Coordinates of C-alpha atoms in Angstrom, one line a residue:
M119 CA -5.4 52.0 30.2
H120 CA -2.6 52.1 32.7
E121 CA -1.2 48.8 33.8
V122 CA -2.2 49.4 37.4
N123 CA -5.8 49.9 36.3
E124 CA -5.6 46.7 34.3
R125 CA -4.4 44.8 37.4
V126 CA -7.2 46.3 39.5
E127 CA -9.7 45.2 36.9
K128 CA -8.3 41.6 37.0
L129 CA -8.6 41.6 40.8
S130 CA -12.1 43.1 40.8
A131 CA -13.9 39.9 41.9
Q132 CA -11.5 39.6 44.9
F133 CA -11.9 43.2 45.8
E134 CA -15.7 42.9 45.6
Q135 CA -15.7 39.8 47.8
L136 CA -13.6 41.5 50.5
A137 CA -15.9 44.6 50.7
V138 CA -18.2 43.1 53.3
K139 CA -15.2 41.8 55.4
D140 CA -13.7 45.3 55.3
D141 CA -16.9 46.8 56.6
E142 CA -17.3 44.2 59.3
A143 CA -13.7 44.8 60.4
G144 CA -14.1 48.6 60.4
R145 CA -10.9 48.8 58.5
L146 CA -9.3 47.4 55.4
T147 CA -8.5 43.8 56.0
D148 CA -5.0 42.6 55.6
E149 CA -6.1 40.7 52.5
T150 CA -7.4 43.9 50.9
A151 CA -4.3 45.9 51.7
V152 CA -2.1 43.1 50.2
L153 CA -4.2 43.2 47.0
M154 CA -3.9 46.9 46.7
R155 CA -0.1 46.8 47.2
S156 CA 0.2 44.1 44.6
A157 CA -1.8 46.2 42.1
G158 CA 0.4 49.3 42.9
I159 CA -2.4 51.9 43.2
V160 CA -0.7 53.9 45.9
R161 CA 2.5 54.1 43.8
L162 CA 0.8 55.7 40.8
L163 CA 1.8 59.2 41.6
Q164 CA 5.1 58.3 43.3
P165 CA 8.4 59.4 41.8
R166 CA 10.1 56.8 39.6
E167 CA 13.4 56.9 41.5
F168 CA 11.5 55.7 44.5
G169 CA 9.6 52.8 42.8
G170 CA 6.6 54.8 41.6
Y171 CA 5.0 55.1 38.2
E172 CA 4.7 58.9 37.9
A173 CA 1.5 58.3 36.1
T174 CA -0.8 61.1 34.8
P175 CA -3.4 62.5 37.1
G176 CA -6.1 61.0 34.7
D177 CA -4.6 57.5 35.0
F178 CA -4.7 57.8 38.8
Y179 CA -8.3 59.0 39.0
R180 CA -9.5 56.4 36.5
T181 CA -7.9 53.7 38.6
V182 CA -9.4 55.0 41.9
M183 CA -12.8 54.9 40.2
T184 CA -12.3 51.3 39.1
L185 CA -11.4 50.2 42.6
A186 CA -14.1 52.2 44.3
A187 CA -16.7 50.7 42.1
Q188 CA -15.8 47.2 43.4
N189 CA -14.9 48.0 46.9
P190 CA -15.8 51.5 48.2
A191 CA -13.5 51.5 51.2
A192 CA -10.5 50.3 49.2
G193 CA -11.2 52.9 46.5
W194 CA -11.5 55.7 49.2
V195 CA -8.2 54.7 50.8
G196 CA -6.5 54.3 47.5
G197 CA -7.5 57.8 46.6
V198 CA -6.6 59.5 49.8
V199 CA -3.4 57.5 50.6
G200 CA -2.5 57.5 46.9
I201 CA -2.3 61.3 46.7
H202 CA 0.3 61.5 49.5
P203 CA 3.2 60.3 47.5
W204 CA 2.5 63.1 45.1
E205 CA 2.9 65.7 47.8
L206 CA 5.8 64.0 49.4
A207 CA 7.6 64.0 46.0
L208 CA 7.9 67.8 46.7
A209 CA 9.6 67.3 50.1
D210 CA 13.2 67.3 51.2
H211 CA 15.1 64.4 49.6
K212 CA 16.2 63.2 53.0
L213 CA 12.6 62.6 54.0
Q214 CA 11.9 60.8 50.7
Q215 CA 14.8 58.4 51.5
E216 CA 13.4 57.8 55.0
L217 CA 10.0 57.0 53.5
W218 CA 11.0 54.8 50.5
G219 CA 14.6 53.9 51.1
E220 CA 17.8 55.3 49.6
N221 CA 17.4 52.9 46.7
A222 CA 13.7 52.4 46.8
E223 CA 13.9 49.4 49.1
R224 CA 10.4 50.3 50.6
P225 CA 8.4 51.5 47.6
D226 CA 5.1 50.4 49.2
T227 CA 5.3 52.6 52.2
W228 CA 1.9 54.1 52.9
V229 CA 1.3 57.4 54.5
S230 CA -2.0 58.5 56.1
S231 CA -3.2 62.0 56.9
P232 CA -5.3 64.3 57.6
Y233 CA -4.3 67.9 56.8
A234 CA -6.8 69.6 59.1
P235 CA -4.8 72.2 61.2
N236 CA -5.5 70.5 64.5
G237 CA -1.9 70.3 65.6
R238 CA 0.2 72.9 67.4
A239 CA 3.9 73.2 66.8
R240 CA 6.5 75.2 68.7
Q241 CA 9.8 75.8 67.1
V242 CA 12.9 74.4 68.8
E243 CA 16.4 73.9 67.7
G244 CA 16.4 71.7 64.5
G245 CA 12.7 71.4 64.2
Y246 CA 9.4 71.5 66.2
L247 CA 7.7 70.1 69.2
F248 CA 4.3 68.9 67.9
S249 CA 1.0 67.8 69.5
G250 CA -2.6 67.3 68.5
R251 CA -5.5 65.0 67.7
W252 CA -6.9 64.4 64.3
P253 CA -10.0 62.5 63.3
F254 CA -10.6 60.8 59.9
S255 CA -7.2 59.2 59.2
S256 CA -8.2 56.9 56.4
G257 CA -6.3 53.6 56.1
S258 CA -4.2 54.4 59.1
D259 CA -3.9 50.8 60.3
H260 CA -1.9 50.0 57.2
C261 CA 0.3 53.1 57.1
D262 CA 3.8 53.5 58.6
W263 CA 3.8 57.3 58.4
A264 CA 1.3 60.2 58.7
V265 CA 1.3 63.7 57.3
L266 CA -0.6 66.0 59.6
G267 CA -1.7 69.6 59.5
G268 CA -0.6 72.0 62.3
L269 CA -0.3 75.7 63.1
L270 CA 2.8 77.3 64.5
T271 CA 2.7 78.8 68.0
N272 CA 4.9 81.1 70.1
E273 CA 6.8 80.1 73.2
E274 CA 3.6 80.5 75.3
G275 CA 1.6 78.2 73.0
D276 CA -0.5 80.9 71.3
I277 CA -1.1 80.5 67.6
S278 CA 1.1 82.8 65.6
M279 CA -0.7 85.7 63.8
P280 CA -1.4 85.5 60.9
P281 CA -1.8 81.7 61.3
V282 CA 1.0 79.7 59.7
L283 CA 0.1 76.2 58.4
R284 CA 2.6 73.4 58.0
H285 CA 2.4 69.8 57.1
F286 CA 4.3 67.6 59.5
V287 CA 5.4 64.1 58.5
L288 CA 5.8 61.6 61.4
P289 CA 6.7 57.9 61.6
R290 CA 4.3 55.5 63.2
S291 CA 6.4 55.4 66.4
D292 CA 5.6 59.1 67.0
Y293 CA 1.8 58.9 67.0
E294 CA -1.0 56.7 68.4
I295 CA -4.0 55.4 66.5
L296 CA -7.1 55.4 68.7
Q297 CA -8.7 52.1 67.7
D298 CA -12.2 52.7 69.0
T299 CA -12.9 56.0 67.2
W300 CA -14.4 54.8 63.9
D301 CA -18.0 53.8 64.5
V302 CA -19.9 55.1 61.5
I303 CA -22.7 54.2 59.1
G304 CA -20.8 54.8 55.8
L305 CA -17.3 54.1 54.5
T306 CA -17.0 51.8 57.5
G307 CA -14.2 49.8 55.9
T308 CA -11.9 52.8 55.5
G309 CA -10.8 52.6 59.2
S310 CA -10.6 56.4 59.3
K311 CA -9.6 56.5 63.0
D312 CA -8.3 59.3 65.2
I313 CA -4.6 59.9 65.5
V314 CA -2.9 61.5 68.6
V315 CA 0.5 63.1 68.8
Q316 CA 2.0 64.2 72.2
D317 CA 5.1 66.4 72.1
A318 CA 6.8 64.6 69.2
F319 CA 10.0 66.2 67.9
V320 CA 9.7 66.7 64.1
P321 CA 12.9 67.7 62.4
D322 CA 12.9 70.5 59.9
H323 CA 13.3 68.2 56.9
R324 CA 10.0 66.5 57.7
V325 CA 8.0 69.7 57.6
L326 CA 6.4 71.2 54.5
D327 CA 5.1 74.7 54.2
A328 CA 1.5 74.4 53.2
H329 CA 1.5 77.6 51.2
E330 CA 4.6 76.5 49.2
V331 CA 2.9 73.2 48.5
S332 CA -0.4 74.7 47.4
E333 CA 1.1 77.5 45.2
G334 CA 3.6 75.2 43.4
I335 CA 6.7 76.8 45.0
L336 CA 8.1 73.5 46.3
A337 CA 7.4 71.9 42.9
E338 CA 9.5 74.6 41.1
R339 CA 12.2 74.2 43.7
N340 CA 12.4 70.4 44.1
R341 CA 10.8 69.0 40.9
P342 CA 11.5 71.7 38.2
G343 CA 10.2 70.9 34.8
N344 CA 8.1 67.9 35.9
P345 CA 4.5 68.5 34.9
L346 CA 3.0 66.0 37.2
Y347 CA 4.2 67.7 40.3
A348 CA 3.4 71.2 38.9
M349 CA -0.3 70.4 39.2
P350 CA -2.2 72.4 42.0
F351 CA -2.3 70.5 45.3
G352 CA -5.9 71.6 46.1
V353 CA -7.3 70.4 42.8
M354 CA -5.3 67.1 42.9
F355 CA -6.4 66.2 46.4
S356 CA -10.0 67.2 46.0
S357 CA -10.3 65.3 42.7
A358 CA -9.0 62.2 44.5
I359 CA -12.0 62.5 46.8
S360 CA -14.3 63.0 43.9
A361 CA -12.9 60.1 41.9
A362 CA -13.6 57.8 44.8
T363 CA -17.1 59.2 45.2
L364 CA -17.9 58.7 41.5
G365 CA -16.5 55.2 41.6
I366 CA -18.8 54.3 44.5
A367 CA -21.7 55.7 42.5
E368 CA -20.8 53.6 39.5
G369 CA -20.7 50.6 41.8
A370 CA -24.1 51.5 43.0
L371 CA -25.4 51.5 39.4
A372 CA -23.9 48.1 38.8
S373 CA -25.4 46.7 42.0
F374 CA -28.8 48.2 41.1
L375 CA -28.7 46.5 37.7
A376 CA -27.8 43.1 39.3
Y377 CA -30.5 43.4 41.9
T378 CA -33.2 44.6 39.5
R379 CA -32.6 41.8 37.0
Q380 CA -33.9 39.3 39.5
R381 CA -36.4 41.4 41.4
I382 CA -40.1 40.5 41.4
T383 CA -42.4 43.3 42.6
T384 CA -45.2 42.8 45.1
V385 CA -47.7 42.4 42.2
G386 CA -45.7 39.6 40.7
S387 CA -44.2 41.5 37.7
R388 CA -40.6 41.8 36.8
A389 CA -39.1 45.1 38.0
A390 CA -36.8 45.1 34.9
E391 CA -39.9 45.6 32.8
D392 CA -41.4 48.5 34.9
P393 CA -41.3 51.7 32.8
H394 CA -40.6 53.8 35.8
Q395 CA -37.6 51.6 36.8
L396 CA -36.3 51.8 33.2
S397 CA -36.7 55.5 32.9
S398 CA -34.9 56.2 36.2
L399 CA -32.1 53.8 35.3
G400 CA -31.5 55.5 31.9
E401 CA -31.4 58.9 33.5
A402 CA -29.1 57.9 36.3
A403 CA -26.7 56.1 34.0
A404 CA -26.5 59.2 31.8
D405 CA -25.8 61.4 34.8
L406 CA -23.1 59.1 36.0
D407 CA -21.4 59.2 32.6
A408 CA -21.7 62.9 32.6
S409 CA -20.1 63.2 36.0
R410 CA -17.2 60.9 35.1
T411 CA -16.6 62.9 31.9
H412 CA -16.9 66.2 33.7
L413 CA -14.2 65.3 36.2
L414 CA -11.7 63.5 34.0
A415 CA -12.0 66.0 31.1
T416 CA -11.3 68.9 33.5
M417 CA -8.2 67.2 35.0
D418 CA -6.9 66.1 31.6
R419 CA -7.3 69.6 30.2
M420 CA -5.5 71.1 33.2
Y421 CA -2.7 68.6 32.8
D422 CA -2.4 69.4 29.1
D423 CA -2.0 73.1 30.1
V424 CA 0.8 72.2 32.5
L425 CA 2.5 70.0 29.9
A426 CA 2.4 73.0 27.5
G427 CA 4.0 75.2 30.1
R428 CA 1.0 77.4 30.6
T429 CA 0.3 78.8 34.1
V430 CA -2.7 77.3 36.0
T431 CA -4.6 80.4 37.0
L432 CA -6.8 80.9 40.0
E433 CA -9.8 80.9 37.7
A434 CA -8.8 77.5 36.2
R435 CA -8.3 76.1 39.7
A436 CA -11.7 77.4 40.9
T437 CA -13.3 76.1 37.7
A438 CA -11.8 72.6 38.3
R439 CA -13.1 72.6 41.9
R440 CA -16.5 73.8 40.7
N441 CA -16.7 70.9 38.2
Q442 CA -15.5 68.5 40.8
V443 CA -18.1 69.3 43.4
R444 CA -20.8 69.3 40.8
A445 CA -19.8 65.9 39.4
S446 CA -19.9 64.5 42.9
R447 CA -23.4 65.9 43.6
R448 CA -24.8 64.9 40.2
A449 CA -23.6 61.3 40.8
T450 CA -25.0 61.1 44.3
D451 CA -28.3 62.4 43.1
A452 CA -28.4 59.7 40.5
V453 CA -27.8 57.0 43.1
D454 CA -30.6 58.5 45.2
E455 CA -33.0 58.3 42.3
L456 CA -32.1 54.6 41.9
F457 CA -32.5 54.0 45.6
R458 CA -35.9 55.6 45.5
R459 CA -37.0 53.0 42.9
A460 CA -35.3 50.0 44.5
G461 CA -38.0 49.0 46.9
G462 CA -37.8 47.7 50.5
G463 CA -35.8 44.7 49.7
S464 CA -32.8 46.8 48.8
L465 CA -32.5 47.8 52.5
R466 CA -31.4 44.3 53.5
R467 CA -27.8 44.1 54.6
D468 CA -27.1 41.2 52.2
Q469 CA -27.8 43.5 49.3
P470 CA -24.7 45.4 48.2
F471 CA -26.8 48.3 46.9
Q472 CA -27.6 49.7 50.4
R473 CA -23.9 49.7 51.2
Y474 CA -23.0 51.7 48.1
W475 CA -25.9 54.1 48.9
R476 CA -24.6 54.6 52.5
D477 CA -21.0 55.0 51.3
V478 CA -21.7 57.6 48.6
H479 CA -23.5 59.7 51.1
A480 CA -20.7 59.4 53.6
A481 CA -18.3 60.5 50.9
M482 CA -20.4 63.6 50.3
N483 CA -19.7 64.7 53.9
H484 CA -16.0 65.2 53.1
L485 CA -15.0 68.8 53.0
C486 CA -13.8 68.5 49.4
N487 CA -17.3 67.6 48.3
V488 CA -18.9 70.6 50.1
A489 CA -20.0 72.9 47.2
D490 CA -21.5 76.2 48.4
N491 CA -18.2 78.0 49.1
I492 CA -16.7 76.6 45.9
Y493 CA -19.6 77.9 43.8
E494 CA -19.5 81.2 45.6
G495 CA -15.7 81.6 45.1
W496 CA -15.9 80.8 41.4
S497 CA -18.8 83.2 40.9
R498 CA -17.0 86.0 42.8
D499 CA -13.9 85.5 40.6
Q500 CA -16.1 85.9 37.5
F501 CA -17.1 89.4 38.7
G502 CA -13.6 90.5 39.7
L503 CA -14.4 90.3 43.3
P504 CA -12.1 88.8 46.0
V505 CA -12.6 85.1 46.1
G506 CA -12.7 85.2 49.9
V507 CA -12.5 81.9 51.8
R508 CA -10.6 79.3 49.7
V509 CA -10.8 75.7 50.7
L510 CA -8.3 73.5 48.8
V511 CA -8.3 75.5 45.5

C-alpha cells in the first residue's frame, strides 16, 4: 500500500466526520482541504522534481477509492484535481515552475478544470485572448489555477474548421468563480461551481494541444522514457472518475452494514436476520468486489504494457474504457439493490446511506460514466469498422 493511502486510512474517521459539513457548505470545508493536503493525495501523480510521488496509476486509483468511501466529495475532488498534475507534467517546463515553484516551493498547488470545449481563443502575438464559461469545476474554491478547454477561432470569432481543441492553463486572477452556481442533490460537497473567463491573455507556454496530450505526443517530447506519463490521457482521466464512483459505492456498502446491524423492522424482527436482506447484501458485496477488481486489473495491465515498452493500441484503450464504464454501472446497480432493501428509515438525512446513494447517482451523470458510446465504439472496433465518436478514449 502506498504511503499516501496509508495516511488517508489513518485519517478516515476525520474525513468521515467532515462529510456532512462539506455537504452543508456546498464545497469542501477548509478542514477537509487541509487534511487532503497533509495526506498528499493530489501529489500522487505529480513529478518528483516538483514535490510529487510519481506513483503508479493503480496506487492513485486505490487511494481515491479509500478516500471516497469515507467522504464522497473529498474522494471526487481528489480524483479530478489529482489527475491534473499528471497532465501538467507534460506541459512546458516554464509553466510547471509557475505552478509548483522553481524548486518545488509550492508542491501543494491545486488546479481545477473542466476540459469541456466551452472557451473561445483568438491567437494574438505571444499567445491567445481567451473567454468562456464552464460549469462543474470541482474543488474550485481550493484551487489556485484552472485548466480549461477551448476552441480556436479566426479574427472574426468563428470557430476554426476543423475544430482545434486546446487546454488553457490560467491563474486564479484570470478567472471568476460564480459562487451561487452549485445547487444540486448529489456530490454537493464537491463545490463544482461555474468558472468565467473574459478576454484573458494566455501565453503560449500555458497552452497544451489536446490532440498531443491524448495521443502521447507531449509525453514522448517532454517526459521521454517515463512510463507513468506515457499512459493514455483519456483512460487515465476516466478511470479517476470511475475510482471515485466505486469508492462511493464501497462507502454505501459500509453504511448499509452499519445501519442494518441495528435496524428493527416494522414487525419487530432484526433486519440483519432477514434472508432477503442477507441475500441482497451478499450479491451487492460480490458485485462491488468485481467492479473494483475489473477497474484496477485493467489499469495495472495497461501500466505493465507501458513499462514493457509495448504500444497501447486503440483497441486496448477502448477495452479499458469499456471495463471502466461497466465497473461503474455494476457498482451503482449494487447500491440500488441495497437501497431497495433498506426501508424508509434510510431516507432520513441523519443516515449516511442516503447521501452515498445520492452521490453515486450524481457520479453516474458524469460524461466519463456514460456507457452507450463506449460500448458501441469498442464493438465497432471488433468488426474493423471506424470507431466513430470517441469520448476520452
